[in-house]
PDB file of C-alpha atoms in Angstrom:
ATOM      1  CA  GLU A   1      -6.617   4.500 -14.419  1.00  0.00           C
ATOM      2  CA  ASP A   2      -7.083   0.302 -14.962  1.00  0.00           C
ATOM      3  CA  VAL A   3      -4.444  -0.487 -13.502  1.00  0.00           C
ATOM      4  CA  HIS A   4      -4.139  -4.547 -12.983  1.00  0.00           C
ATOM      5  CA  LEU A   5      -0.348  -6.036 -10.689  1.00  0.00           C
ATOM      6  CA  ALA A   6      -0.813  -9.888 -11.333  1.00  0.00           C
ATOM      7  CA  VAL A   7       1.309 -12.044 -10.001  1.00  0.00           C
ATOM      8  CA  LYS A   8       1.657 -15.899 -11.919  1.00  0.00           C
ATOM      9  CA  GLY A   9       4.048 -18.792 -11.138  1.00  0.00           C
ATOM     10  CA  CYS A  10       3.300 -22.466  -9.227  1.00  0.00           C
ATOM     11  CA  ASP A  11      -0.312 -23.010 -11.040  1.00  0.00           C
ATOM     12  CA  ILE A  12      -0.921 -19.544  -9.299  1.00  0.00           C
ATOM     13  CA  ALA A  13      -2.617 -16.644 -10.258  1.00  0.00           C
ATOM     14  CA  ALA A  14      -3.078 -13.399  -7.661  1.00  0.00           C
ATOM     15  CA  GLY A  15      -3.232  -9.805  -8.190  1.00  0.00           C
ATOM     16  CA  VAL A  16      -5.070  -6.506  -7.185  1.00  0.00           C
ATOM     17  CA  VAL A  17      -7.232  -4.364  -9.842  1.00  0.00           C
ATOM     18  CA  LEU A  18      -8.101  -0.988  -9.184  1.00  0.00           C
ATOM     19  CA  LYS A  19     -10.179   1.427 -12.106  1.00  0.00           C
ATOM     20  CA  SER A  20      -9.361   4.825 -11.167  1.00  0.00           C
ATOM     21  CA  LEU A  21      -7.901   6.299  -8.097  1.00  0.00           C
ATOM     22  CA  ARG A  22      -8.276  10.650  -7.881  1.00  0.00           C
ATOM     23  CA  LEU A  23      -6.604  12.498  -5.776  1.00  0.00           C
ATOM     24  CA  SER A  24      -7.273  16.278  -5.863  1.00  0.00           C
ATOM     25  CA  THR A  25      -7.554  19.523  -3.460  1.00  0.00           C
ATOM     26  CA  THR A  26     -10.678  21.124  -3.028  1.00  0.00           C
ATOM     27  CA  ASP A  27     -12.077  24.220  -1.699  1.00  0.00           C
ATOM     28  CA  ASN A  28     -14.020  24.317   1.285  1.00  0.00           C
ATOM     29  CA  ASP A  29     -17.592  23.674  -0.303  1.00  0.00           C
ATOM     30  CA  GLY A  30     -15.644  20.344  -1.477  1.00  0.00           C
ATOM     31  CA  ASN A  31     -15.493  21.492  -4.731  1.00  0.00           C
ATOM     32  CA  VAL A  32     -12.166  20.313  -6.690  1.00  0.00           C
ATOM     33  CA  LYS A  33      -9.852  23.153  -7.814  1.00  0.00           C
ATOM     34  CA  PHE A  34      -6.355  25.022  -7.494  1.00  0.00           C
ATOM     35  CA  VAL A  35      -6.173  26.600  -3.755  1.00  0.00           C
ATOM     36  CA  ASP A  36      -3.689  29.237  -3.887  1.00  0.00           C
ATOM     37  CA  ARG A  37      -3.263  29.125   0.063  1.00  0.00           C
ATOM     38  CA  GLN A  38      -1.395  31.673   0.483  1.00  0.00           C
ATOM     39  CA  ALA A  39      -3.802  34.143  -1.040  1.00  0.00           C
ATOM     40  CA  THR A  40      -6.674  32.856   0.371  1.00  0.00           C
ATOM     41  CA  HIS A  41      -4.792  32.282   4.349  1.00  0.00           C
ATOM     42  CA  ASP A  42      -6.907  29.574   4.748  1.00  0.00           C
ATOM     43  CA  ALA A  43      -6.378  27.465   7.638  1.00  0.00           C
ATOM     44  CA  PHE A  44      -7.255  24.077   6.085  1.00  0.00           C
ATOM     45  CA  LEU A  45      -6.032  22.112   4.080  1.00  0.00           C
ATOM     46  CA  HIS A  46      -9.109  19.788   2.259  1.00  0.00           C
ATOM     47  CA  LYS A  47      -8.565  16.647  -0.243  1.00  0.00           C
ATOM     48  CA  GLU A  48     -10.454  14.536  -1.606  1.00  0.00           C
ATOM     49  CA  LEU A  49      -9.405  10.674  -2.189  1.00  0.00           C
ATOM     50  CA  LEU A  50     -11.458   8.687  -4.569  1.00  0.00           C
ATOM     51  CA  ILE A  51     -11.312   5.178  -5.502  1.00  0.00           C
ATOM     52  CA  SER A  52     -12.947   3.619  -7.749  1.00  0.00           C
ATOM     53  CA  GLY A  53     -13.152  -0.561  -8.615  1.00  0.00           C
ATOM     54  CA  PHE A  54     -10.244  -1.515  -6.290  1.00  0.00           C
ATOM     55  CA  GLY A  55      -9.836  -5.459  -6.004  1.00  0.00           C
ATOM     56  CA  ILE A  56      -8.036  -8.406  -4.846  1.00  0.00           C
ATOM     57  CA  TYR A  57      -7.846 -11.502  -6.136  1.00  0.00           C
ATOM     58  CA  LEU A  58      -6.705 -14.885  -5.787  1.00  0.00           C
ATOM     59  CA  GLN A  59      -6.835 -18.168  -7.882  1.00  0.00           C
ATOM     60  CA  GLU A  60      -5.524 -21.027  -9.471  1.00  0.00           C
ATOM     61  CA  ASP A  61      -4.074 -20.217 -12.918  1.00  0.00           C
ATOM     62  CA  MET A  62      -5.835 -21.904 -15.741  1.00  0.00           C
ATOM     63  CA  THR A  63      -5.516 -18.778 -18.710  1.00  0.00           C
ATOM     64  CA  SER A  64      -3.087 -19.650 -21.512  1.00  0.00           C
ATOM     65  CA  GLU A  65      -0.764 -16.134 -21.142  1.00  0.00           C
ATOM     66  CA  GLY A  66      -2.246 -13.182 -22.319  1.00  0.00           C
ATOM     67  CA  THR A  67      -5.496 -13.724 -21.777  1.00  0.00           C
ATOM     68  CA  THR A  68      -7.062 -12.094 -18.502  1.00  0.00           C
ATOM     69  CA  ASN A  69     -10.449 -11.594 -17.942  1.00  0.00           C
ATOM     70  CA  LEU A  70     -11.225  -9.836 -15.218  1.00  0.00           C
ATOM     71  CA  GLU A  71     -14.576 -10.806 -14.376  1.00  0.00           C
ATOM     72  CA  ASP A  72     -13.992 -14.192 -13.736  1.00  0.00           C
ATOM     73  CA  ASN A  73     -11.546 -13.967 -11.995  1.00  0.00           C
ATOM     74  CA  GLN A  74     -12.102 -14.831  -8.015  1.00  0.00           C
ATOM     75  CA  TYR A  75     -11.947 -12.033  -5.907  1.00  0.00           C
ATOM     76  CA  VAL A  76     -10.674 -12.253  -1.695  1.00  0.00           C
ATOM     77  CA  LEU A  77     -11.670  -8.501  -1.790  1.00  0.00           C
ATOM     78  CA  SER A  78     -14.188  -7.555  -4.641  1.00  0.00           C
ATOM     79  CA  PRO A  79     -13.971  -4.616  -6.345  1.00  0.00           C
ATOM     80  CA  LEU A  80     -14.774  -1.204  -4.272  1.00  0.00           C
ATOM     81  CA  SER A  81     -15.860   1.951  -4.723  1.00  0.00           C
ATOM     82  CA  PHE A  82     -14.477   4.685  -1.984  1.00  0.00           C
ATOM     83  CA  GLU A  83     -14.670   8.244  -1.152  1.00  0.00           C
ATOM     84  CA  ALA A  84     -12.368   9.942   1.497  1.00  0.00           C
ATOM     85  CA  LYS A  85     -12.238  13.759   2.081  1.00  0.00           C
ATOM     86  CA  PHE A  86      -9.372  14.835   4.435  1.00  0.00           C
ATOM     87  CA  ARG A  87      -9.094  18.059   6.281  1.00  0.00           C
ATOM     88  CA  GLU A  88      -5.635  19.268   8.071  1.00  0.00           C
ATOM     89  CA  SER A  89      -5.302  22.631  10.221  1.00  0.00           C
ATOM     90  CA  ASP A  90      -2.317  24.776   9.916  1.00  0.00           C
ATOM     91  CA  VAL A  91      -2.592  25.147  13.279  1.00  0.00           C
ATOM     92  CA  ALA A  92      -0.079  23.439  15.818  1.00  0.00           C
ATOM     93  CA  LYS A  93      -2.090  23.223  18.910  1.00  0.00           C
ATOM     94  CA  CYS A  94      -6.116  22.753  17.986  1.00  0.00           C
ATOM     95  CA  ILE A  95      -8.232  22.904  20.873  1.00  0.00           C
ATOM     96  CA  GLU A  96     -11.699  24.186  19.171  1.00  0.00           C
ATOM     97  CA  TYR A  97     -11.067  21.241  16.419  1.00  0.00           C
ATOM     98  CA  PRO A  98      -9.320  18.594  15.498  1.00  0.00           C
ATOM     99  CA  LYS A  99      -5.759  18.858  13.799  1.00  0.00           C
ATOM    100  CA  TYR A 100      -6.788  15.633  10.931  1.00  0.00           C
ATOM    101  CA  LEU A 101     -11.362  15.013   9.935  1.00  0.00           C
ATOM    102  CA  ILE A 102     -11.589  12.202   7.803  1.00  0.00           C
ATOM    103  CA  HIS A 103     -14.735  12.097   6.102  1.00  0.00           C
ATOM    104  CA  SER A 104     -15.461   8.573   4.220  1.00  0.00           C
ATOM    105  CA  LYS A 105     -18.063   7.150   1.849  1.00  0.00           C
ATOM    106  CA  LEU A 106     -17.497   2.709   1.597  1.00  0.00           C
ATOM    107  CA  GLN A 107     -21.138   1.804  -0.125  1.00  0.00           C
ATOM    108  CA  SER A 108     -20.108  -2.173   0.323  1.00  0.00           C
ATOM    109  CA  LEU A 109     -17.763  -4.392   1.353  1.00  0.00           C
ATOM    110  CA  SER A 110     -17.576  -7.936   0.111  1.00  0.00           C
ATOM    111  CA  ILE A 111     -14.483 -10.136   1.076  1.00  0.00           C
ATOM    112  CA  LYS A 112     -14.957 -13.824   0.897  1.00  0.00           C
ATOM    113  CA  LEU A 113     -11.905 -16.633   1.187  1.00  0.00           C
ATOM    114  CA  SER A 114     -12.666 -19.684   0.071  1.00  0.00           C
ATOM    115  CA  ARG A 115     -10.671 -23.533   0.768  1.00  0.00           C
ATOM    116  CA  THR A 116      -8.628 -23.096  -2.202  1.00  0.00           C
ATOM    117  CA  GLN A 117      -7.181 -20.076  -1.799  1.00  0.00           C
ATOM    118  CA  LEU A 118      -6.353 -20.569   1.293  1.00  0.00           C
ATOM    119  CA  GLU A 119      -4.316 -23.228   0.105  1.00  0.00           C
ATOM    120  CA  LEU A 120      -3.056 -21.595  -2.415  1.00  0.00           C
ATOM    121  CA  SER A 121      -1.786 -18.390  -0.407  1.00  0.00           C
ATOM    122  CA  HIS A 122      -0.084 -21.098   2.000  1.00  0.00           C
ATOM    123  CA  ARG A 123       1.216 -22.098  -1.437  1.00  0.00           C
ATOM    124  CA  LEU A 124       2.279 -18.671  -2.410  1.00  0.00           C
ATOM    125  CA  ALA A 125       3.714 -17.379   0.804  1.00  0.00           C
ATOM    126  CA  SER A 126       5.872 -20.579   0.882  1.00  0.00           C
ATOM    127  CA  VAL A 127       7.429 -19.700  -2.504  1.00  0.00           C
ATOM    128  CA  VAL A 128       7.499 -16.703  -2.022  1.00  0.00           C
ATOM    129  CA  THR A 129       9.369 -16.658   1.043  1.00  0.00           C
ATOM    130  CA  PRO A 130      13.019 -17.497   0.930  1.00  0.00           C
ATOM    131  CA  SER A 131      14.049 -20.405   1.869  1.00  0.00           C
ATOM    132  CA  THR A 132      17.380 -20.329   2.742  1.00  0.00           C
ATOM    133  CA  LYS A 133      18.708 -18.180   6.124  1.00  0.00           C
ATOM    134  CA  ILE A 134      20.148 -14.242   5.033  1.00  0.00           C
ATOM    135  CA  ARG A 135      23.413 -14.642   5.729  1.00  0.00           C
ATOM    136  CA  PRO A 136      25.703 -11.336   6.069  1.00  0.00           C
ATOM    137  CA  LEU A 137      27.601 -10.195   2.650  1.00  0.00           C
ATOM    138  CA  PHE A 138      31.290 -11.474   2.888  1.00  0.00           C
ATOM    139  CA  PRO A 139      31.078 -13.020   6.303  1.00  0.00           C
ATOM    140  CA  GLU A 140      34.949 -14.846   5.515  1.00  0.00           C
ATOM    141  CA  TYR A 141      35.979 -10.629   6.560  1.00  0.00           C
ATOM    142  CA  ARG A 142      32.713 -10.759   9.167  1.00  0.00           C
ATOM    143  CA  PRO A 143      34.371  -9.830  12.675  1.00  0.00           C
ATOM    144  CA  LEU A 144      33.775 -12.485  15.274  1.00  0.00           C
ATOM    145  CA  VAL A 145      33.722  -9.810  18.476  1.00  0.00           C
ATOM    146  CA  PRO A 146      30.755  -8.079  19.175  1.00  0.00           C
ATOM    147  CA  VAL A 147      30.536  -4.578  18.277  1.00  0.00           C
ATOM    148  CA  SER A 148      31.316  -2.434  21.812  1.00  0.00           C
ATOM    149  CA  GLU A 149      34.255  -4.552  21.879  1.00  0.00           C
ATOM    150  CA  ASN A 150      36.070  -3.756  18.356  1.00  0.00           C
ATOM    151  CA  ALA A 151      34.231  -1.015  16.969  1.00  0.00           C
ATOM    152  CA  GLN A 152      37.365  -0.511  14.700  1.00  0.00           C
ATOM    153  CA  GLU A 153      37.499  -3.820  13.463  1.00  0.00           C
ATOM    154  CA  TRP A 154      33.573  -3.863  12.589  1.00  0.00           C
ATOM    155  CA  TRP A 155      34.169  -0.242  10.748  1.00  0.00           C
ATOM    156  CA  ASN A 156      36.557  -1.928   8.637  1.00  0.00           C
ATOM    157  CA  TYR A 157      34.311  -4.865   7.778  1.00  0.00           C
ATOM    158  CA  ALA A 158      31.189  -1.961   6.882  1.00  0.00           C
ATOM    159  CA  PHE A 159      34.083  -0.387   4.176  1.00  0.00           C
TER     160      PHE A 159
END
């Protein structure tokens, strides 16, 4: 509960907030409880997923170190609540019903991206993306021939 992952730097603050996450096993009626599937011989597995307060924000970092007020964040994805029910059949070949069945409820979804947030996302991506090309490890020992021409030389390089 109450998870807050934040990335701060280059005058940018980005983060993900999650108030709660719950994944539970349920019976056929949707009641949360332990189900011994070998004792009941039920052909279906039932699960319930509840997500509350999930949001993504991106803004200029104007807070001092250690102070965070989640209500003041500029959200790209406003905090939302989500409920999903999942049913899986144990039968290998399902003809009369689907193998997987998901029912979900989403009350509201608000996605907002301002011009400032778009510019901040470009700036954040340029900082996170490596500016130099990734080079091979120990290039001085790397064979100059293709693998198909001399596999033994490449195996020696690998070890």
